[in-house]
Amino acid sequence: MSDNAAVKILICQGTGGISAGAKQVEAEFTRLIAEKGIVAQVGKRCDVVKTGCRGLCANDVLVDIITPELGRVTYDFVVPADVEAILDQHIVANEVIEKKKAKEYYNTFVDQQMRVVMTGCGQIDPERLDAYIEEDGFKAIEKCVKEMKPAEVIDEVKKSGLRGRGGGGFPTGMKWSFCAASPGNHKYLICNADEGDPGAFMDRSILEGDPYCVIEGMMIAAYAIGCDAGYVYVRAEYPLAIDRLQKALDTCYEKGYLGKNIQGWGFDFDMRIKKGAGAFVCGEETALMASIEGERGMPRPRPPFPAVKGLWGFPTNINNVETFANVRHIINKGFEWYASLGTDTTKGTKIFAVTGKVKHTGLVEVPAGMSVRDVIYKVCGGIANNRKFKAVQAGGPSGGCIPAEVLDTPVDYDSLIKAGAMMGSGGLVVMDETTCMVDVARFFLTFTKMESCGKCVPCRIGLKAMLDILEKITEGRGEMADIDTLLEMGATIKKASLCGLGQTAPNPILSTVKYFRNEYEAHIIDKRCPSNSCKELLLWQVIPEKCVKCGACLRACPSNAIKWEKGQVAELVKENCTKCKSCYDACRFMAIE
Ligand SMILES: Cc1cc2nc3c(=O)[nH]c(=O)nc-3n(C[C@H](O)[C@H](O)[C@H](O)COP(=O)(O)O)c2cc1C
Ligand code: SF4
Ligand code: SF4
Ligand code: SF4
């Protein structure tokens, strides 16, 4: 972006952008710039650049126009038909198209964040090595190899306070030192890009938007630890991430950034991709290694830890995508800078995938320590449809639910655990007053039960038994003793399971019982779902005094179960109703209960 004499047209082409039509928008810019002679008209180069994701995928296709005259202006929801006006009015006539410009909330969404890991995403072409090099790419590994001993690199990472972003929050420098201390000349390095948490897409976006930064982070780790070979384990459902990473690896080999004697620095490192089949448990490090070895992806008991005996029995270090993407910034800017960001126990920034009942869903990168409230209200605009906040589920399917009382919890590893949730990989699912917390617990347990590999009894049998109880409660067949049984079983499964899946799967139940016990009791004692969510307990009706006669429920009903005519109060035909809840969700006046 250093070329002030050129016009830059940055088009978001992450998976979200492409599915919204970004390739067609790019083709239209390229076609019309040539056909209309735009370069001659403005007397400057016009670079059309495809970039990775900026985080607000709901507003794709996002296009940034950067000109010396107007600076940077973002247009959202761009379609090919908008392109000619952008060229004529914005680029040639230097006039911003106000009605097409992204609304103020887009700037708020961007300005409230602190982009460190995602600096390149949305800025550079992820398929061009020279674009990465222009942004100081491979400076950090060069500095390490030329100016630092491996132990000094580990020390720098230790002092930065970086902790693993894959969920556990283990100190990265310390992990590297364990593997470095293991004897042997052949060691493996693995990047965990399995990203199995439903709703999380930060690792995919980093790989799609800035694959070279992950490669460089791995090169630095390999140099520090003494690894000569590396794998990136990516789920096969991420075809664009795999394609861009593969292109980046091929280019690195071609240009001497991977392989033997990299850039003549006397350092060797080889890397390749291993595609995973998308099982959640394969994100667990020992299951992941079994999967690379061609075995069934099942966790193995530890010890021995991977640092001692990992892939094919060799010492192995495994880190998450976001962890590796942090490393070059620590080396380039120094551990003091990195350690100055965040809280006492969690340094740097964290990327969150914010989904659910929030106004602006997306990927946000904020300094560790920002409150959950600020992430939801300041960055993401608050709760959608003017409804009331109820809870936020933090930490993926094994995380916990945080209620309004503890919304000021800072987003750091220790505070989230204290609040009954966890950082996990950074999923935040926001729920409003229409969400039933018992149903939420059932939803997440259904996921973890399905993804259990079945190797150990507490997880295989225990999660199924807990799910049966939750189903009983949500169907109105629960008894008060079920709550205690859930708590007891949850505690036992956490203690007795072999791997992190079983050890954390009961969390959504334990935290919802802790904070929302009254909802469990309403289902059991009153046979009522206070959030009107559990289908079996519902008997929908229109409240005539609240109905404003708008007809939205009629349009939402798939079963011909609403009678409505212009100027009339809606009526619900019980015999036709399948209790799908669409009318309730569609009614903005809470006139359906
Ligand atoms: C069931 C389960 C799934 C996991 N999935 C992932 C994942 O998708 N990505 C990831 O980086 N770590 C995942 N982890 C954590 C890894 O086992 C490992 O701790 C992590 O990759 C280490 O990297 P870090 O130190 O950089 O966090 C998972 C753990 C469990 C128990
Ligand atoms: S805890 Fe669950 S997922 Fe982990 S090894 Fe046991 S059965 Fe498999
Ligand atoms: S959507 Fe609500 S307010 Fe509108 S007609 Fe239906 S019940 Fe009445
Ligand atoms: S719950 Fe579903 S089927 Fe029943 S009236 Fe509402 S929209 Fe129609």
XYZ file of C-alpha atoms and ligand atoms in Angstrom:
648
model
C 0.000 0.000 0.000
C 3.072 2.192 -0.103
C 2.524 3.391 -3.660
C 0.771 6.793 -3.292
C 0.738 7.433 -7.016
C -1.586 4.500 -7.690
C -5.258 3.860 -7.129
C -5.832 0.676 -5.144
C -9.037 -1.300 -5.391
C -9.054 -3.940 -2.667
C -11.712 -6.633 -3.053
C -12.397 -9.016 -0.182
C -11.971 -12.546 -1.485
C -12.140 -14.768 1.533
C -14.662 -17.593 1.364
C -17.423 -15.157 2.414
C -16.486 -12.589 -0.232
C -16.258 -15.154 -3.010
C -19.624 -16.675 -2.167
C -21.146 -13.190 -2.268
C -19.779 -12.662 -5.805
C -16.337 -11.078 -5.298
C -14.819 -12.754 -8.349
C -17.518 -11.256 -10.580
C -16.957 -7.835 -8.980
C -13.211 -8.133 -9.616
C -13.804 -9.166 -13.233
C -16.079 -6.153 -13.737
C -13.476 -3.733 -12.324
C -10.789 -5.224 -14.550
C -13.026 -5.128 -17.643
C -14.286 -1.573 -17.150
C -10.904 -0.109 -16.179
C -9.617 -1.331 -19.565
C -12.730 -0.492 -21.595
C -13.199 3.005 -20.197
C -9.499 3.867 -20.198
C -9.599 4.733 -16.501
C -5.808 4.725 -16.147
C -5.490 7.406 -18.830
C -8.376 9.387 -17.322
C -6.836 9.566 -13.828
C -3.213 9.516 -14.940
C -2.370 6.826 -12.392
C -2.050 3.079 -12.212
C -5.206 1.321 -11.015
C -4.365 -1.848 -9.116
C -7.177 -4.322 -8.579
C -6.096 -6.419 -5.588
C -7.816 -9.469 -4.182
C -7.418 -9.669 -0.415
C -8.409 -11.901 2.475
C -11.215 -11.332 4.926
C -11.793 -8.118 6.918
C -14.108 -9.821 9.375
C -17.505 -8.379 8.487
C -18.472 -11.128 6.053
C -22.173 -10.318 6.419
C -21.507 -7.138 4.396
C -19.656 -8.759 1.511
C -18.665 -7.945 -1.124
C -16.509 -5.333 0.630
C -14.412 -3.099 -1.596
C -11.887 -0.523 -0.372
C -10.883 2.237 -2.740
C -7.630 3.993 -1.858
C -6.784 7.141 -3.772
C -4.303 9.930 -2.957
C -7.214 12.419 -3.069
C -9.819 10.657 -0.898
C -7.748 8.261 1.164
C -9.414 4.970 2.006
C -13.162 4.540 1.541
C -15.063 1.271 2.002
C -18.090 0.246 -0.038
C -20.140 -2.729 1.097
C -22.643 -5.087 -0.514
C -20.968 -4.298 -3.837
C -22.322 -6.088 -6.906
C -20.996 -5.889 -10.486
C -23.681 -3.309 -11.366
C -22.127 -0.859 -8.843
C -18.680 -0.955 -10.389
C -19.142 1.585 -13.178
C -20.415 4.258 -10.765
C -17.506 3.625 -8.392
C -15.057 4.074 -11.244
C -16.717 7.165 -12.739
C -17.748 9.003 -9.613
C -15.235 7.944 -6.996
C -12.068 7.226 -8.911
C -12.379 9.639 -11.838
C -14.470 12.486 -10.335
C -13.093 12.135 -6.761
C -16.555 12.096 -5.241
C -17.519 9.538 -2.621
C -20.826 7.757 -3.377
C -22.391 8.381 0.021
C -25.366 6.072 -0.381
C -23.196 3.126 -1.341
C -20.460 3.768 1.239
C -20.336 1.386 4.221
C -22.382 2.870 7.049
C -20.823 4.347 10.169
C -21.061 1.047 12.054
C -18.529 -0.465 9.675
C -15.939 2.100 10.768
C -16.843 1.511 14.421
C -16.465 -2.235 13.890
C -13.006 -1.707 12.400
C -11.780 1.162 14.612
C -12.574 -0.582 17.910
C -10.295 -3.462 16.992
C -6.546 -3.860 17.202
C -5.242 -5.810 14.271
C -1.906 -7.530 14.862
C -2.364 -11.093 13.673
C -4.796 -10.030 10.969
C -2.811 -7.020 9.712
C -2.333 -8.613 6.316
C -5.901 -9.939 5.982
C -7.904 -7.514 3.893
C -4.745 -5.600 2.939
C -2.527 -7.749 0.775
C -2.951 -10.262 -2.014
C -2.486 -13.582 -0.221
C -1.267 -15.231 -3.405
C 1.662 -12.846 -3.995
C 4.942 -13.402 -2.188
C 6.162 -9.912 -3.136
C 3.087 -8.376 -1.449
C 4.029 -10.181 1.780
C 7.677 -9.175 1.435
C 6.645 -5.505 0.961
C 5.007 -5.762 4.409
C 8.305 -6.847 6.028
C 7.637 -10.490 5.225
C 10.433 -12.936 6.169
C 12.339 -10.150 7.986
C 11.696 -11.878 11.306
C 13.053 -15.277 10.274
C 16.050 -13.557 8.663
C 16.717 -11.706 11.919
C 16.444 -14.956 13.896
C 18.784 -16.934 11.675
C 21.345 -14.151 11.217
C 21.336 -12.447 14.613
C 19.897 -14.796 17.226
C 20.769 -18.187 18.626
C 17.829 -20.640 18.782
C 17.733 -20.360 22.590
C 17.490 -16.558 22.294
C 14.465 -16.893 20.016
C 12.763 -19.161 22.554
C 13.636 -16.699 25.297
C 12.132 -13.809 23.306
C 8.875 -15.747 22.822
C 8.843 -16.746 26.508
C 9.307 -13.133 27.613
C 6.576 -11.932 25.246
C 4.087 -13.973 27.289
C 2.496 -15.510 24.154
C 0.137 -18.346 25.089
C -1.248 -20.929 22.680
C -4.369 -19.804 20.858
C -5.658 -23.335 20.210
C -7.646 -23.374 23.423
C -5.469 -24.491 26.319
C -3.442 -21.286 26.579
C -0.153 -23.109 27.265
C 2.858 -20.714 27.250
C 4.342 -21.038 23.766
C 7.983 -20.318 24.571
C 7.926 -22.919 27.336
C 6.396 -25.504 24.984
C 9.127 -24.800 22.437
C 11.816 -25.214 25.089
C 10.531 -28.708 26.011
C 10.774 -29.931 22.436
C 14.121 -28.181 21.907
C 15.479 -30.023 24.963
C 14.417 -33.440 23.645
C 17.333 -35.364 22.194
C 17.326 -36.209 18.482
C 18.274 -34.739 15.111
C 14.872 -35.204 13.503
C 11.951 -33.301 15.015
C 8.535 -32.377 13.668
C 6.600 -29.166 13.811
C 2.838 -29.221 13.351
C 0.430 -26.367 12.746
C -3.043 -27.249 13.972
C -5.546 -25.819 11.480
C -8.272 -28.335 12.196
C -10.550 -25.619 13.619
C -13.418 -27.858 14.634
C -15.385 -25.452 16.849
C -18.701 -24.724 15.146
C -18.808 -21.061 14.172
C -15.063 -20.434 14.527
C -13.290 -19.319 11.364
C -10.288 -17.287 12.500
C -7.723 -19.901 11.457
C -9.364 -20.316 8.066
C -9.361 -16.545 7.539
C -5.686 -16.232 8.462
C -4.738 -19.010 6.043
C -6.925 -17.547 3.308
C -5.836 -13.956 3.895
C -2.160 -14.174 4.864
C -0.746 -17.706 4.498
C 2.873 -16.547 4.420
C 2.672 -15.235 7.994
C 1.850 -18.755 9.220
C 4.702 -20.209 7.175
C 7.098 -17.624 8.616
C 5.876 -18.310 12.171
C 6.532 -22.004 11.612
C 9.988 -21.307 10.166
C 10.882 -19.318 13.282
C 9.625 -22.109 15.558
C 11.492 -24.705 13.492
C 14.732 -22.716 13.790
C 14.261 -22.188 17.533
C 13.375 -25.804 18.336
C 15.518 -27.568 15.747
C 12.701 -29.064 13.657
C 13.502 -30.021 10.090
C 10.009 -30.971 8.877
C 6.563 -29.484 9.318
C 2.925 -30.280 8.634
C -0.081 -28.012 8.467
C -3.106 -30.110 9.372
C -6.104 -28.452 7.684
C -9.599 -29.812 7.450
C -10.617 -30.696 3.904
C -13.738 -28.496 4.247
C -11.406 -25.498 3.857
C -10.606 -25.751 0.125
C -9.702 -22.072 -0.354
C -7.374 -22.052 2.669
C -5.715 -25.230 1.387
C -5.396 -23.831 -2.130
C -3.827 -20.523 -0.992
C -1.521 -22.245 1.492
C -0.407 -24.748 -1.147
C 0.295 -21.905 -3.605
C 2.301 -20.114 -0.900
C 4.288 -23.272 -0.106
C 5.021 -23.867 -3.806
C 6.202 -20.260 -4.197
C 8.388 -20.532 -1.088
C 10.081 -23.621 -2.512
C 10.498 -21.918 -5.884
C 12.014 -18.773 -4.344
C 14.208 -20.566 -1.813
C 12.218 -19.774 1.356
C 11.703 -23.486 2.100
C 13.871 -26.541 1.561
C 17.623 -26.861 1.961
C 19.849 -23.916 2.897
C 17.024 -21.369 2.864
C 18.183 -18.070 1.236
C 21.781 -19.259 1.764
C 21.345 -18.851 5.533
C 22.405 -22.430 6.322
C 18.955 -23.357 7.670
C 16.807 -26.226 6.305
C 13.077 -26.657 6.712
C 10.468 -28.608 4.741
C 6.711 -28.180 4.978
C 3.621 -29.847 3.599
C -0.136 -29.917 4.069
C -2.080 -32.839 5.516
C -5.828 -32.671 4.913
C -8.081 -33.784 7.759
C -11.527 -35.286 7.325
C -13.265 -32.823 9.648
C -13.701 -34.758 12.902
C -13.725 -32.403 15.906
C -11.617 -34.813 17.978
C -8.838 -34.706 15.352
C -8.035 -31.197 16.614
C -6.800 -32.834 19.823
C -3.053 -33.050 19.391
C -2.506 -36.784 19.867
C -5.536 -37.676 17.706
C -4.231 -35.267 15.064
C -0.854 -36.990 15.009
C -2.540 -40.407 14.764
C -4.482 -39.057 11.792
C -1.298 -37.834 10.050
C 0.220 -41.271 10.632
C -2.711 -42.808 8.785
C -4.309 -44.231 11.935
C -7.857 -43.617 13.123
C -7.988 -40.143 14.743
C -8.231 -41.127 18.402
C -6.481 -39.473 21.335
C -3.617 -41.290 23.033
C -2.791 -41.157 26.742
C -0.147 -38.614 27.753
C 2.678 -38.970 28.857
C 4.613 -39.404 26.730
C 3.974 -35.843 25.581
C 4.486 -34.930 21.909
C 7.616 -32.938 22.813
C 9.235 -36.230 23.832
C 7.520 -38.780 21.589
C 5.216 -37.352 18.973
C 4.695 -37.893 15.272
C 6.069 -41.334 14.283
C 7.794 -41.421 17.669
C 9.913 -38.301 17.069
C 9.901 -35.185 19.280
C 7.134 -32.935 17.991
C 5.903 -29.427 18.708
C 2.330 -28.514 17.869
C 0.816 -25.049 17.832
C -2.300 -23.422 16.518
C -2.489 -21.225 13.367
C -3.109 -18.007 15.315
C -0.232 -18.829 17.684
C 2.199 -19.114 14.760
C 0.752 -15.980 13.127
C 1.707 -13.959 16.230
C 5.366 -14.962 16.198
C 6.812 -12.762 13.463
C 5.383 -9.647 15.123
C 7.079 -10.557 18.416
C 10.434 -10.952 16.689
C 10.033 -7.816 14.546
C 8.758 -5.502 17.281
C 10.340 -7.097 20.351
C 8.904 -8.937 23.340
C 8.454 -5.686 25.324
C 6.006 -4.351 22.748
C 4.035 -7.581 22.689
C 4.000 -7.945 26.468
C 2.683 -4.385 26.755
C -0.576 -5.488 25.073
C -3.228 -7.342 27.037
C -3.464 -8.291 30.714
C -1.039 -9.665 33.301
C -1.765 -13.247 32.324
C -2.824 -12.962 28.677
C -0.639 -10.920 26.354
C -1.238 -9.642 22.845
C -4.523 -9.723 20.990
C -7.150 -12.410 20.477
C -9.383 -13.005 17.492
C -13.011 -13.861 18.253
C -15.655 -15.252 15.939
C -18.778 -13.471 17.156
C -22.024 -15.083 16.053
C -25.623 -15.403 17.208
C -28.079 -12.670 18.136
C -25.693 -9.767 17.711
C -26.098 -6.892 15.251
C -22.804 -7.343 13.430
C -21.474 -10.872 13.381
C -17.932 -11.515 12.255
C -14.287 -11.887 13.132
C -12.896 -9.328 15.549
C -9.356 -8.961 16.845
C -9.081 -7.084 20.140
C -6.437 -6.659 22.815
C -6.753 -9.371 25.465
C -8.506 -7.883 28.454
C -11.241 -5.990 26.610
C -14.492 -6.814 28.386
C -16.973 -9.252 26.863
C -19.483 -6.399 27.073
C -17.296 -4.141 24.897
C -16.758 -6.880 22.307
C -20.517 -7.354 22.010
C -21.737 -3.772 22.357
C -18.867 -1.531 21.198
C -17.405 -3.643 18.414
C -20.395 -5.691 17.267
C -23.135 -3.109 17.812
C -25.116 -4.871 20.583
C -28.067 -7.233 20.400
C -30.009 -7.583 17.154
C -33.698 -6.631 16.822
C -33.673 -4.536 20.009
C -33.959 -7.661 22.122
C -32.399 -8.170 25.543
C -29.045 -9.846 26.082
C -29.296 -13.127 27.933
C -25.932 -14.897 27.749
C -22.834 -15.434 25.681
C -21.363 -18.857 25.141
C -17.574 -18.556 25.106
C -15.053 -21.198 24.127
C -16.688 -23.387 21.528
C -18.858 -26.454 22.149
C -17.099 -27.195 25.432
C -17.218 -23.648 26.697
C -19.574 -22.159 29.232
C -22.354 -19.585 29.187
C -21.742 -16.169 30.707
C -24.827 -14.284 31.935
C -25.390 -10.512 32.072
C -24.102 -10.290 35.672
C -20.570 -11.138 34.565
C -20.583 -9.421 31.200
C -17.708 -7.194 32.307
C -15.397 -10.210 32.453
C -12.210 -9.382 30.556
C -11.429 -11.653 27.627
C -8.380 -13.392 29.023
C -7.730 -17.063 29.755
C -8.011 -16.903 33.517
C -10.943 -14.493 33.854
C -13.078 -16.495 31.427
C -12.380 -19.711 33.335
C -13.264 -17.941 36.587
C -16.586 -16.887 35.022
C -17.332 -20.544 34.182
C -16.462 -20.354 30.469
C -13.159 -20.526 28.616
C -11.290 -18.801 25.816
C -11.158 -21.946 23.665
C -10.306 -20.977 20.136
C -12.329 -17.767 20.430
C -15.930 -18.553 19.584
C -18.500 -16.190 21.109
C -22.132 -17.144 20.538
C -24.416 -14.343 21.693
C -27.900 -15.228 22.906
C -30.914 -13.033 23.562
C -34.064 -13.417 25.647
C -35.569 -15.811 23.102
C -32.857 -18.418 23.697
C -33.577 -21.290 26.072
C -30.487 -22.113 28.105
C -31.507 -25.728 28.660
C -31.888 -26.115 24.911
C -28.476 -24.488 24.393
C -26.892 -27.030 26.746
C -28.680 -29.802 24.833
C -27.456 -28.386 21.502
C -23.777 -28.321 22.505
C -23.943 -31.705 24.193
C -25.501 -33.187 21.048
C -22.421 -31.942 19.179
C -19.809 -33.242 21.633
C -21.620 -36.572 22.036
C -21.634 -37.022 18.273
C -17.960 -36.089 18.011
C -16.798 -38.333 20.885
C -14.407 -40.926 19.475
C -15.794 -43.531 21.858
C -12.443 -44.660 23.209
C -13.227 -44.137 26.883
C -16.372 -45.025 28.822
C -17.062 -41.779 30.764
C -17.217 -39.777 27.552
C -18.841 -42.392 25.318
C -21.577 -43.515 27.747
C -21.655 -40.515 30.075
C -22.351 -37.865 27.436
C -25.138 -39.997 25.965
C -26.707 -40.426 29.420
C -26.487 -36.677 30.105
C -28.057 -35.917 26.744
C -30.934 -38.307 27.465
C -31.642 -36.407 30.688
C -31.519 -33.035 28.919
C -33.921 -34.292 26.266
C -36.270 -35.500 28.986
C -36.209 -32.049 30.590
C -36.771 -30.125 27.357
C -39.693 -32.404 26.521
C -41.368 -31.764 29.864
C -40.618 -35.185 31.366
C -37.884 -34.064 33.779
C -37.723 -34.512 37.558
C -35.951 -32.288 40.071
C -33.469 -35.078 40.889
C -32.258 -34.848 37.259
C -30.462 -31.584 37.992
C -28.302 -33.188 40.688
C -27.677 -36.201 38.468
C -26.468 -33.875 35.696
C -24.113 -32.091 38.084
C -22.698 -35.337 39.460
C -22.253 -36.935 36.068
C -20.714 -33.772 34.658
C -18.111 -33.639 37.429
C -17.255 -37.332 36.979
C -16.963 -37.149 33.188
C -14.672 -34.127 33.475
C -12.395 -35.990 35.876
C -12.405 -39.439 34.280
C -12.219 -38.759 30.527
C -9.033 -39.380 28.620
C -8.875 -36.240 26.493
C -9.962 -32.631 26.469
C -13.183 -33.408 24.618
C -14.672 -35.417 27.475
C -12.932 -33.288 30.085
C -14.736 -30.161 28.907
C -17.944 -31.413 27.252
C -20.079 -31.041 30.410
C -19.171 -27.305 30.717
C -22.254 -25.927 28.911
C -24.496 -27.899 31.282
C -22.582 -27.019 34.421
C -22.518 -23.306 33.591
C -26.182 -23.128 32.569
C -27.249 -24.914 35.755
C -25.067 -22.504 37.738
C -26.413 -19.318 36.166
C -29.844 -20.347 34.834
C -31.100 -22.958 37.293
C -34.492 -21.228 37.274
C -34.921 -22.195 33.598
C -34.256 -25.865 34.370
C -36.795 -25.641 37.210
C -39.419 -23.995 34.975
C -39.108 -26.879 32.491
C -39.312 -29.486 35.257
C -41.847 -28.031 37.707
C -44.072 -25.840 35.528
C -43.575 -27.856 32.297
C -42.914 -24.497 30.653
C -40.070 -23.132 28.513
C -39.653 -19.494 29.635
C -37.982 -18.562 26.326
C -40.659 -20.198 24.201
C -38.042 -22.330 22.557
C -38.542 -25.984 23.460
C -40.975 -27.205 20.859
C -42.616 -29.930 22.922
C -43.614 -27.428 25.621
C -45.070 -24.816 23.336
C -48.585 -23.869 22.522
C -48.307 -20.773 20.383
C -50.979 -18.108 20.422
C -51.410 -14.538 19.208
C -51.922 -11.931 21.949
C -54.536 -9.676 20.268
C -53.702 -6.583 22.403
C -50.087 -6.668 21.264
C -50.750 -7.449 17.582
C -50.218 -4.425 15.297
C -51.752 -6.281 12.318
C -48.577 -6.203 10.222
C -48.849 -9.704 8.705
C -45.180 -10.651 9.155
C -46.191 -13.895 10.886
C -48.295 -14.985 7.914
C -45.345 -14.555 5.569
C -43.071 -16.490 7.937
C -45.385 -19.461 8.516
C -44.530 -22.456 6.317
C -47.596 -24.455 7.408
C -50.596 -22.322 6.563
C -51.279 -22.001 10.284
C -51.731 -18.206 10.429
C -54.911 -16.457 9.342
C -54.431 -12.769 8.628
C -55.906 -10.099 6.408
C -54.903 -6.489 5.971
C -56.040 -4.442 8.974
C -56.869 -7.541 11.004
C -55.330 -9.132 14.079
C -53.570 -12.392 13.196
C -55.051 -15.695 14.272
C -53.222 -18.966 14.822
C -54.786 -22.213 13.594
C -53.582 -24.747 16.161
C -54.438 -27.836 14.074
C -52.024 -26.764 11.296
C -49.245 -25.541 13.573
C -46.036 -27.603 13.603
C -44.566 -25.422 16.408
C -41.679 -24.348 14.179
C -41.433 -20.931 15.912
C -40.968 -18.982 12.663
C -43.925 -16.691 13.454
C -42.529 -15.933 16.910
C -39.148 -15.021 15.425
C -40.800 -12.900 12.719
C -43.028 -10.898 15.074
C -41.170 -7.772 16.183
C -43.927 -6.826 18.631
C -43.742 -9.876 20.895
C -47.401 -10.503 20.011
C -46.902 -14.234 19.690
C -46.299 -16.234 22.854
C -11.376 -32.101 21.271
C -10.300 -31.103 21.020
C -10.279 -30.388 19.843
C -9.273 -29.463 19.604
N -9.308 -28.767 18.443
C -8.319 -27.891 18.179
C -8.300 -27.182 16.953
O -9.192 -27.328 16.119
N -7.282 -26.315 16.729
C -6.269 -26.142 17.645
O -5.341 -25.388 17.398
N -6.270 -26.788 18.810
C -7.251 -27.662 19.098
N -7.228 -28.348 20.272
C -6.083 -28.130 21.180
C -4.868 -28.958 20.720
O -4.964 -30.245 21.300
C -3.541 -28.342 21.133
O -3.581 -28.068 22.477
C -3.244 -27.051 20.389
O -3.242 -27.240 19.003
C -1.877 -26.551 20.817
O -1.584 -25.346 20.192
P -1.364 -24.003 21.018
O -0.395 -24.313 22.128
O -0.784 -23.066 20.027
O -2.675 -23.605 21.544
C -8.240 -29.273 20.556
C -8.266 -30.000 21.751
C -9.280 -30.884 21.990
C -9.277 -31.631 23.263
S -12.688 -38.294 26.173
Fe -14.123 -38.802 24.503
S -13.103 -38.061 22.658
Fe -11.539 -38.171 24.276
S -10.633 -40.189 24.080
Fe -12.307 -40.414 25.518
S -14.049 -41.022 24.227
Fe -12.507 -40.209 22.861
S -46.267 -10.472 13.162
Fe -46.989 -10.049 15.251
S -47.833 -7.986 15.157
Fe -47.619 -8.691 13.030
S -49.633 -9.586 12.539
Fe -48.360 -11.263 13.296
S -48.801 -11.353 15.498
Fe -49.557 -9.383 14.782
S -45.148 -22.027 14.930
Fe -44.628 -22.331 12.756
S -46.308 -23.560 11.963
Fe -47.027 -22.709 13.898
S -48.076 -20.846 13.328
Fe -45.984 -20.256 13.830
S -44.894 -20.299 11.857
Fe -46.841 -21.418 11.559
